[in-house]
Coordinates of C-alpha atoms and ligand atoms in Angstrom, one line a residue:
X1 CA -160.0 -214.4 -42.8
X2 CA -160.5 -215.8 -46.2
X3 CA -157.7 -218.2 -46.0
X4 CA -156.1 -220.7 -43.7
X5 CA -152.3 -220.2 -45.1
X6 CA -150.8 -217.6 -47.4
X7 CA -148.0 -219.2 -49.3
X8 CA -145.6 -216.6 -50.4
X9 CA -143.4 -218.1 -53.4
X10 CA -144.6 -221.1 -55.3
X11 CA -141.0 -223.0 -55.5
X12 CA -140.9 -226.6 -53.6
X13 CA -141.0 -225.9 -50.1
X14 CA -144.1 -223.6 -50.8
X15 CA -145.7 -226.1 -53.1
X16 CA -145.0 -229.3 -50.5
X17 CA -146.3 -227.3 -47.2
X18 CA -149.5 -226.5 -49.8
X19 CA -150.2 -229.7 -50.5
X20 CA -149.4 -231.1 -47.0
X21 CA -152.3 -227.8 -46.4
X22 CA -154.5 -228.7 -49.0
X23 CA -154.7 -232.3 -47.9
X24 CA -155.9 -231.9 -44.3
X25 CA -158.9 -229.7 -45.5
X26 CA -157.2 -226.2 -45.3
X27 CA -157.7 -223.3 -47.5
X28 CA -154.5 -222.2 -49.4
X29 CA -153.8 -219.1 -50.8
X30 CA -150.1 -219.3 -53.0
X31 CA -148.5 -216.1 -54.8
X32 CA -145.7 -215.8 -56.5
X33 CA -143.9 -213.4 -58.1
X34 CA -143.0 -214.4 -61.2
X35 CA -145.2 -215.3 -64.0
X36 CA -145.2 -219.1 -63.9
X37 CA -145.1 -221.4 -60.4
X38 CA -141.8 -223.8 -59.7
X39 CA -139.9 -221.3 -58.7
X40 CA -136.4 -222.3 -59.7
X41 CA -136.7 -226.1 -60.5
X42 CA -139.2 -224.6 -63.4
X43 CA -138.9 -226.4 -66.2
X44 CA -140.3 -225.2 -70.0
X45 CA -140.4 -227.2 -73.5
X46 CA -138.4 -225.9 -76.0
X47 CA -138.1 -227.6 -79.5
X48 CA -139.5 -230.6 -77.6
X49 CA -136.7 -230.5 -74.7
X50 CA -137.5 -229.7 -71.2
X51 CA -135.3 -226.7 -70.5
X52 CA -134.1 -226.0 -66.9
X53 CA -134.9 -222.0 -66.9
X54 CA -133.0 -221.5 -63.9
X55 CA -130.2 -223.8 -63.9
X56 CA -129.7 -227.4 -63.8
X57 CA -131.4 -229.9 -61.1
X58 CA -131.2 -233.1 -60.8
X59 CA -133.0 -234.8 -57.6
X60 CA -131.3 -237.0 -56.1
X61 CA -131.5 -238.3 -52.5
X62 CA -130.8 -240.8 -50.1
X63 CA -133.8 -240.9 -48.1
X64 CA -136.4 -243.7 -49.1
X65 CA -139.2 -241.8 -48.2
X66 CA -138.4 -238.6 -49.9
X67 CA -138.2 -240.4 -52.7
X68 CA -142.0 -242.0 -52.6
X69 CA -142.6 -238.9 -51.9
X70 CA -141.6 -237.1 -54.9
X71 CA -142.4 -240.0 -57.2
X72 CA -145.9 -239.5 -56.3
X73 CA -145.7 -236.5 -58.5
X74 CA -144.0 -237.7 -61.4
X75 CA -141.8 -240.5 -63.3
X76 CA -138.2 -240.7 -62.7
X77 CA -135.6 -241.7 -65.5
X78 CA -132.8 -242.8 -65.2
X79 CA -130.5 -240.3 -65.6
X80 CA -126.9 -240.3 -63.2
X81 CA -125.0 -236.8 -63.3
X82 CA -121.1 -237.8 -65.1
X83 CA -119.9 -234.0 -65.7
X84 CA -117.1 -233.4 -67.5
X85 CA -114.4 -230.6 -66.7
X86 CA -112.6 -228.7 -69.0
X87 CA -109.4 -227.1 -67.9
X88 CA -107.5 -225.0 -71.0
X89 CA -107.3 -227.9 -73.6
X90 CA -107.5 -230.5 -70.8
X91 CA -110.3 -232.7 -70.4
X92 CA -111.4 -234.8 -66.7
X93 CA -114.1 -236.4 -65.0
X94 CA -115.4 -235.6 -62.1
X95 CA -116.6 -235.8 -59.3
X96 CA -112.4 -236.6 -58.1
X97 CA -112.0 -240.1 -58.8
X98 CA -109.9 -242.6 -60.3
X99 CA -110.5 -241.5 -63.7
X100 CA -109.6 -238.0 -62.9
X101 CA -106.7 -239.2 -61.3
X102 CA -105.2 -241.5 -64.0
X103 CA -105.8 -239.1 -66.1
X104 CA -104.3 -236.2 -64.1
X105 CA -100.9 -238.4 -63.2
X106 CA -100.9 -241.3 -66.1
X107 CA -101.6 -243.8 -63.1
X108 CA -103.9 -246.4 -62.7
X109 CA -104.5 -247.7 -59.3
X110 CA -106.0 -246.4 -56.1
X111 CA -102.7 -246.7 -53.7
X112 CA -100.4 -244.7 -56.9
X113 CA -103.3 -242.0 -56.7
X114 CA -103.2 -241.6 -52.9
X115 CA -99.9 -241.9 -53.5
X116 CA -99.3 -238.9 -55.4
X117 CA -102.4 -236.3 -53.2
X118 CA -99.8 -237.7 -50.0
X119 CA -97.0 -236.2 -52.0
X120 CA -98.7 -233.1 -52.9
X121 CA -99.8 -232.6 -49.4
X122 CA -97.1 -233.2 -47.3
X123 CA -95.5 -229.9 -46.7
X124 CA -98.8 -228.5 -46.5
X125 CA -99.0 -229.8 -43.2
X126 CA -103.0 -229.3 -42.9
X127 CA -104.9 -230.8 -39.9
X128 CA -107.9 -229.5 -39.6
X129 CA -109.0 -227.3 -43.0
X130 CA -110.1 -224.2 -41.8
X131 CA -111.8 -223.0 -45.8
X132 CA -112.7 -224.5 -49.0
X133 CA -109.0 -224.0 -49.7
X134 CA -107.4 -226.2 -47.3
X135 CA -110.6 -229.0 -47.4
X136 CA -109.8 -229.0 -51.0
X137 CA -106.1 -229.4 -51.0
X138 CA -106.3 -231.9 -47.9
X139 CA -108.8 -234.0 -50.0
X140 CA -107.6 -233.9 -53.4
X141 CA -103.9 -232.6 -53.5
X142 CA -102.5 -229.5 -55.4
X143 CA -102.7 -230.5 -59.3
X144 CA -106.5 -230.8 -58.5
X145 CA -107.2 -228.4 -56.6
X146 CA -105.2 -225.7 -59.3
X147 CA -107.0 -227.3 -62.5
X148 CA -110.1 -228.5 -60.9
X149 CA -111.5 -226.6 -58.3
X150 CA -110.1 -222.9 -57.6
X151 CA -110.7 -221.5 -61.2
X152 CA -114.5 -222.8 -60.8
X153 CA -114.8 -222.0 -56.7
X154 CA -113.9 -218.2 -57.7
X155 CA -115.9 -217.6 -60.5
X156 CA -118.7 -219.5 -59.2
X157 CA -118.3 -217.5 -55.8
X158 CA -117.0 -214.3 -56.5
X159 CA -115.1 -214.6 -53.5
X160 CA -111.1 -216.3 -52.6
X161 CA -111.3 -220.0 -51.9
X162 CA -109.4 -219.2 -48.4
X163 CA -112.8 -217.3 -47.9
X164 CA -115.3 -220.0 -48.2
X165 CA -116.5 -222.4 -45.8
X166 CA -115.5 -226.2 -46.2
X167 CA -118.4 -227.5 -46.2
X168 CA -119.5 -226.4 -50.0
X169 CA -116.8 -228.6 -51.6
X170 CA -117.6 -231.0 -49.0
X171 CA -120.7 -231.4 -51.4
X172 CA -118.9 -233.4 -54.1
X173 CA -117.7 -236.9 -53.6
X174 CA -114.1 -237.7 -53.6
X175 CA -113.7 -241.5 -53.9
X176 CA -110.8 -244.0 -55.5
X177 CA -113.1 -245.9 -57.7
X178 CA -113.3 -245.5 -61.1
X179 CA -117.1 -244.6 -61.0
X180 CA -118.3 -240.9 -62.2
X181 CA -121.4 -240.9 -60.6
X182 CA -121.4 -237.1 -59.3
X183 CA -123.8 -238.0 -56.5
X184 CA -123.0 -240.8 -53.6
X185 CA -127.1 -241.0 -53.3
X186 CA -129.2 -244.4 -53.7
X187 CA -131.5 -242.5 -55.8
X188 CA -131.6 -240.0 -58.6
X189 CA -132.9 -239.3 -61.9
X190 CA -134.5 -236.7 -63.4
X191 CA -138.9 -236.5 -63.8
X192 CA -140.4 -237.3 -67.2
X193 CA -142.5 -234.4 -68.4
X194 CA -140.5 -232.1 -66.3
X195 CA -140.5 -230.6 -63.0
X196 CA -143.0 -227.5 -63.3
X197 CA -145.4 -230.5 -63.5
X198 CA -144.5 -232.0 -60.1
X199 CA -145.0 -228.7 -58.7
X200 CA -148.3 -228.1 -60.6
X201 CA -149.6 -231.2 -59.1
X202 CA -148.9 -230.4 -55.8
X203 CA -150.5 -227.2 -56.0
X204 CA -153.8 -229.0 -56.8
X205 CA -156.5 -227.5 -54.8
X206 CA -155.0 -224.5 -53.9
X207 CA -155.6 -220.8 -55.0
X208 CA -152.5 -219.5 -57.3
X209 CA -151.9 -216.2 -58.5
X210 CA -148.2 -215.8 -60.2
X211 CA -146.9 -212.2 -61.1
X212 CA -148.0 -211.0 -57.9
X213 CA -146.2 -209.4 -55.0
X214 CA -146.4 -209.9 -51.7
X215 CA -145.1 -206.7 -50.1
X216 CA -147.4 -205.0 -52.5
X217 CA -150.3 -207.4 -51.9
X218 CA -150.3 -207.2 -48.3
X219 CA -150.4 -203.2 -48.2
X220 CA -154.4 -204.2 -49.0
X221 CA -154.7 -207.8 -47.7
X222 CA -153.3 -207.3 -44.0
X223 CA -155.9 -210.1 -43.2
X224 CA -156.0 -212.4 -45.5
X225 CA -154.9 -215.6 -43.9
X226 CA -154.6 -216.9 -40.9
X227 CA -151.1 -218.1 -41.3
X228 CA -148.5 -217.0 -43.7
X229 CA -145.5 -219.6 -44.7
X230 CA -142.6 -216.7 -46.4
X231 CA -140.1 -218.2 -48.7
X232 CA -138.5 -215.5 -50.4
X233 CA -135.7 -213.3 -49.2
X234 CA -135.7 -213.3 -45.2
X235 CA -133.8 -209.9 -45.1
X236 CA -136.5 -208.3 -47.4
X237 CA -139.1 -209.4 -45.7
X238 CA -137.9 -207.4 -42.6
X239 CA -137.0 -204.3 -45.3
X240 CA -133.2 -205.2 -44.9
X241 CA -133.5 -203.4 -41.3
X242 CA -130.4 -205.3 -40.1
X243 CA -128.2 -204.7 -43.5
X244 CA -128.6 -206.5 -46.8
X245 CA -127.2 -210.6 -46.9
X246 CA -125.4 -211.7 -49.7
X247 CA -126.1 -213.6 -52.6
X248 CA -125.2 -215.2 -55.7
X249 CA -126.7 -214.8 -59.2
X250 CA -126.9 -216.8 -62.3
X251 CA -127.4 -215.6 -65.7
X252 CA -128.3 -218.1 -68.3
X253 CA -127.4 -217.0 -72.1
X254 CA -129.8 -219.7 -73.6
X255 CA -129.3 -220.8 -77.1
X256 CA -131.1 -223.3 -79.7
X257 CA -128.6 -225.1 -81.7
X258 CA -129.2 -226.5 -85.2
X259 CA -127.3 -229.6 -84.4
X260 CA -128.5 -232.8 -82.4
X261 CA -125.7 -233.1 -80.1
X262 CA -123.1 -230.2 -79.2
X263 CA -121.2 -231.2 -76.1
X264 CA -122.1 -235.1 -75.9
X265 CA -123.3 -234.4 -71.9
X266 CA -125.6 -232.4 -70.0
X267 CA -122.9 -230.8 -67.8
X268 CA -119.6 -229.7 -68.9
X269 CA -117.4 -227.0 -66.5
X270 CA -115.1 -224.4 -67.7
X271 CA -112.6 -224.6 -64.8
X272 CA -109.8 -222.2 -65.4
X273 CA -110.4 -218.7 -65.0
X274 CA -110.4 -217.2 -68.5
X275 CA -113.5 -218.5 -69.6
X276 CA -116.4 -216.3 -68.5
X277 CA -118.8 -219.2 -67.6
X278 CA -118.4 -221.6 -65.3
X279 CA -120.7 -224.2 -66.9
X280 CA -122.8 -225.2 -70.0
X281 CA -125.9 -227.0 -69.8
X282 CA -127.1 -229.6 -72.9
X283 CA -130.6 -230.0 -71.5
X284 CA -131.6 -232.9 -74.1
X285 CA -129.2 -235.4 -72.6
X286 CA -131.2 -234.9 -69.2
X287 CA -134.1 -236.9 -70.5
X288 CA -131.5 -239.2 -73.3
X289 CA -133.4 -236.8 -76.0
X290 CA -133.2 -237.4 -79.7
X291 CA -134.5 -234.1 -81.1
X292 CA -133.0 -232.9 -84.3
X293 CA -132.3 -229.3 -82.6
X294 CA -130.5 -228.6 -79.2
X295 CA -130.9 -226.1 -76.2
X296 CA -127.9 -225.1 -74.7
X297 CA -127.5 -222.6 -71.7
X298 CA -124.1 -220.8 -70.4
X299 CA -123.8 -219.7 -66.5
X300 CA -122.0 -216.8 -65.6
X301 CA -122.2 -216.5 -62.2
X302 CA -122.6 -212.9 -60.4
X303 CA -123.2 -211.0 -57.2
X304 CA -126.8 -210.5 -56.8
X305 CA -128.4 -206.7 -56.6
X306 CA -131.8 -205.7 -56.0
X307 CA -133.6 -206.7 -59.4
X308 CA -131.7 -209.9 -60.3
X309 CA -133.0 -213.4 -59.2
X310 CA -131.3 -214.6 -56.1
X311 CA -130.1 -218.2 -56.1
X312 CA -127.1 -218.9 -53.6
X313 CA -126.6 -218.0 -50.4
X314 CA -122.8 -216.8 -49.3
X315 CA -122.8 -219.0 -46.2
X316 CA -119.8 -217.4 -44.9
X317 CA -119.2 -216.3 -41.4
X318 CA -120.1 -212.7 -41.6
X319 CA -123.2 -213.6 -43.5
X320 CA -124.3 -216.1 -41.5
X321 CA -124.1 -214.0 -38.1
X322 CA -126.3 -211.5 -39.9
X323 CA -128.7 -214.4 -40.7
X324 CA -128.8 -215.4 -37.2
X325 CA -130.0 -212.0 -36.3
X326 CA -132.8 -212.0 -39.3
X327 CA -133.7 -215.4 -37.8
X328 CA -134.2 -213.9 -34.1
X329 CA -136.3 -211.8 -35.7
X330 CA -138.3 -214.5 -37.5
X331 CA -138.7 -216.4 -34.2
X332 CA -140.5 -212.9 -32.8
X333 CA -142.9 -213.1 -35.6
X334 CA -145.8 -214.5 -35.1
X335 CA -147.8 -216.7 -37.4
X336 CA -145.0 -216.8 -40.2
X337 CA -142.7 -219.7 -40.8
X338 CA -139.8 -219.1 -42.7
X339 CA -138.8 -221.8 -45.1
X340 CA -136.2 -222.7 -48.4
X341 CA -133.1 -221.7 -49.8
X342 CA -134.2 -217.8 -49.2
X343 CA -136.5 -217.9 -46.3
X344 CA -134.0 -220.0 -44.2
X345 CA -130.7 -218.7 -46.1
X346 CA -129.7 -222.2 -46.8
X347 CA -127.2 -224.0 -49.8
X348 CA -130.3 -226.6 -49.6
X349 CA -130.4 -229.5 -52.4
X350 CA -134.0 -230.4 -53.4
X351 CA -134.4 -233.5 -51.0
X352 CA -133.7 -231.1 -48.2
X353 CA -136.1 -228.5 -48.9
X354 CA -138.8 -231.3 -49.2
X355 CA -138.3 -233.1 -45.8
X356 CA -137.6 -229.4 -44.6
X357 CA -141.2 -228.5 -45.6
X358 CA -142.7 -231.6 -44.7
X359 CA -141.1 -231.4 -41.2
X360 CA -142.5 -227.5 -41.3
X361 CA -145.6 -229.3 -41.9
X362 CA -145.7 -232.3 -39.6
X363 CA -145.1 -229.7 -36.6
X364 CA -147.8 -227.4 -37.8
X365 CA -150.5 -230.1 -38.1
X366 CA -149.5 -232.2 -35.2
X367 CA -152.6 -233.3 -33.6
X368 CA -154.9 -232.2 -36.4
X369 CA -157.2 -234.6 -38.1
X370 CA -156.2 -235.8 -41.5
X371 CA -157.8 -235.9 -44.2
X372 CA -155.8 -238.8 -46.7
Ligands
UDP401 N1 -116.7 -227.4 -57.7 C1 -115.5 -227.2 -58.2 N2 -115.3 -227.7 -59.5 C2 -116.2 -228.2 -60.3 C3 -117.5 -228.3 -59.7 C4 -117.8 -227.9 -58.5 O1 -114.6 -226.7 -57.6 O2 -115.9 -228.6 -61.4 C5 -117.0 -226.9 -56.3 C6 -117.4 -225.4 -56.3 O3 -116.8 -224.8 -55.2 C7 -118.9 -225.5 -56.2 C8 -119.1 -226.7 -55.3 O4 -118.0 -227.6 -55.7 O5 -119.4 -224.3 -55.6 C9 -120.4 -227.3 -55.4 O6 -120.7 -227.7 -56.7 P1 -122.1 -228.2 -57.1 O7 -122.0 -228.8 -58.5 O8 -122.7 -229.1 -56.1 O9 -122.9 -226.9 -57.2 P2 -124.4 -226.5 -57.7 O10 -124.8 -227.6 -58.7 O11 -125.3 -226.4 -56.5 O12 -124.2 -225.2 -58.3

């Protein structure tokens, strides 16, 4: 065996279990399909802008250490997510707060907002939300939920917001302040330089070689490593023997604008159904850029088919039971660990795949000398 670990996909939980690999003395062996490492945090410079290829991340986290962690790779600025909504020839903030509300209803303080969602509610007669549907209208009220969130749910989903689990909208704060900080963490900005840099870093002293495939590869390199760590699709690893999971696509329509500010924010959403996308990206205001040019990306979200880039699981129920039944699998397989958004078929945020990995790591290494 040439290798200690074979790291299949070079996104972060691949890159942070290499470099936890890499620093107790093993030998690391990373692929990745794609041309270029990062995996879908990459990052590229465009007219001087660090564009998000794959969509829009910003870290943000409210676990101390995580955050040393990841600050060893890179500078953080200072940047806080306030998107905008647009409904029809509305305009709000979000995440649902006080300045949604007063704009919504004309009102201005906390007890006339919960006021008006009470209202709303009443007849509703919700106790326990059983879907996105019901979490949403038991948080937020009906006006909300109509302009705000259904529009956006569907297209982003594909799928009826009565079909969704909770727990995705359960993601966004709801608060009666007026404070459009998207995120309720402690920490969050965005890394100077960019984020294919943090993940070039950690893949210091490791083997890479991008445009490779690993189902090809291993027809002739059976033996390679001792270990394999899998992060792509768990249900193609095992040839989709139990039935194909679900997925969400994005695709980006990327444009360079000859103008030096076209939205005035790096996330605006389209929330009403007729417009095709559900968001557009400004990727200067990430970094508070003052280029003379622009990069602007839409996102039209789609179902995924073999041949487009995965990048949300459908964590609904019937999805998930077939991903228990991948993961029984997984657990039978020997000398593979399964990690990140595919490997583990997981709506993970970046913190989570990092203490993920690190815990993947941790539990590997246990007892092993390190080397600091
Ligand atoms: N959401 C919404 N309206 C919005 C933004 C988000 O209803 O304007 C809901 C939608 O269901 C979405 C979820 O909140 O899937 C999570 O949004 P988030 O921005 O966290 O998604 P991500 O950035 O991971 O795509």
């Amino acid at each position: 065996m040439k290798y200690d670990y074979l790291i299949v996909g070079a996104g972060l939980f691949g890159a942070v279990f290499a470099r936890e690999a890499v620093r107790r003395g093993k030998k690391v062996l990373v692929l990745d399909r794609r041309d270029h490492i990062g995996g879908n945090i990459y990052t590229k410079e465009t007219e001087g802008i660090q564009v998000h290829q794959y969509g829009a991340h910003i870290f943000h986290t409210s676990d101390k250490k995580i955050w040393e962690y990841v600050n060893q790779f890179a500078e953080f600025n200072n940047y806080i997510n306030s998107p905008i909504a647009i409904y029809k020839d509305e305009l709000y903030n979000l995440p649902f707060n006080m300045n949604t509300f007063s704009k919504m209803w004309n009102i201005r303080t906390p007890r006339e907002a919960q006021e008006k969602i009470q209202e709303q509610i009443r007849e509703l007669n919700i106790t326990e939300p059983k879907n996105l549907e019901e979490q949403a209208l038991s948080l937020a009220g009906r006006d909300v939920y109509e302009k705000l969130i259904k529009g956006y749910t569907e297209k982003q989903w594909g799928r009826d917001c009565r079909e969704l689990p909770s727990f995705i909208i359960k993601r966004l704060p709801f608060r009666f302040t007026y404070d459009n900080n998207y995120f309720n963490d402690r920490f969050q900005g965005i890394p100077m330089g960019g984020y294919t840099r943090i993940v070039e870093k950690m893949l210091e002293g490791c083997e890479v070689r991008t445009g490779t495939d690993y189902f090809k590869f291993r027809k002739e390199h059976s033996e390679i490593a001792e270990k394999i760590v899998f992060t792509g699709m768990i249900d193609e690893y095992f040839d989709y023997r139990l039935g194909a999971l679900e997925y969400r696509s994005v695709r980006f329509e990327t444009e360079v604008l000859d103008c030096e500010n076209y939205q005035g924010n790096a996330v605006v959403n389209y929330t009403d159904r007729e417009v095709p996308y559900t968001r557009i990206i400004e990727h200067k205001h990430f970094e508070f850029g003052k280029q003379p040019k622009t990069v602007i990306s839409r996102e039209y979200s789609s179902e995924w088919k073999v041949g487009m880039e995965p990048y949300y699981p459908v964590n609904d129920e019937k999805n998930n039971e077939l991903y228990s039944r991948y993961r029984a699998l997984a657990e039978k397989e020997n000398n593979v660990i399964f990690g990140g958004r595919l490997g583990q078929y997981k709506y993970y945020d970046m913190d989570k795949v990092i203490a993920a990995a690190l815990e993947a790591a941790e539990h590997e290494f246990a007892g092993t000398g390190e080397k600091k």
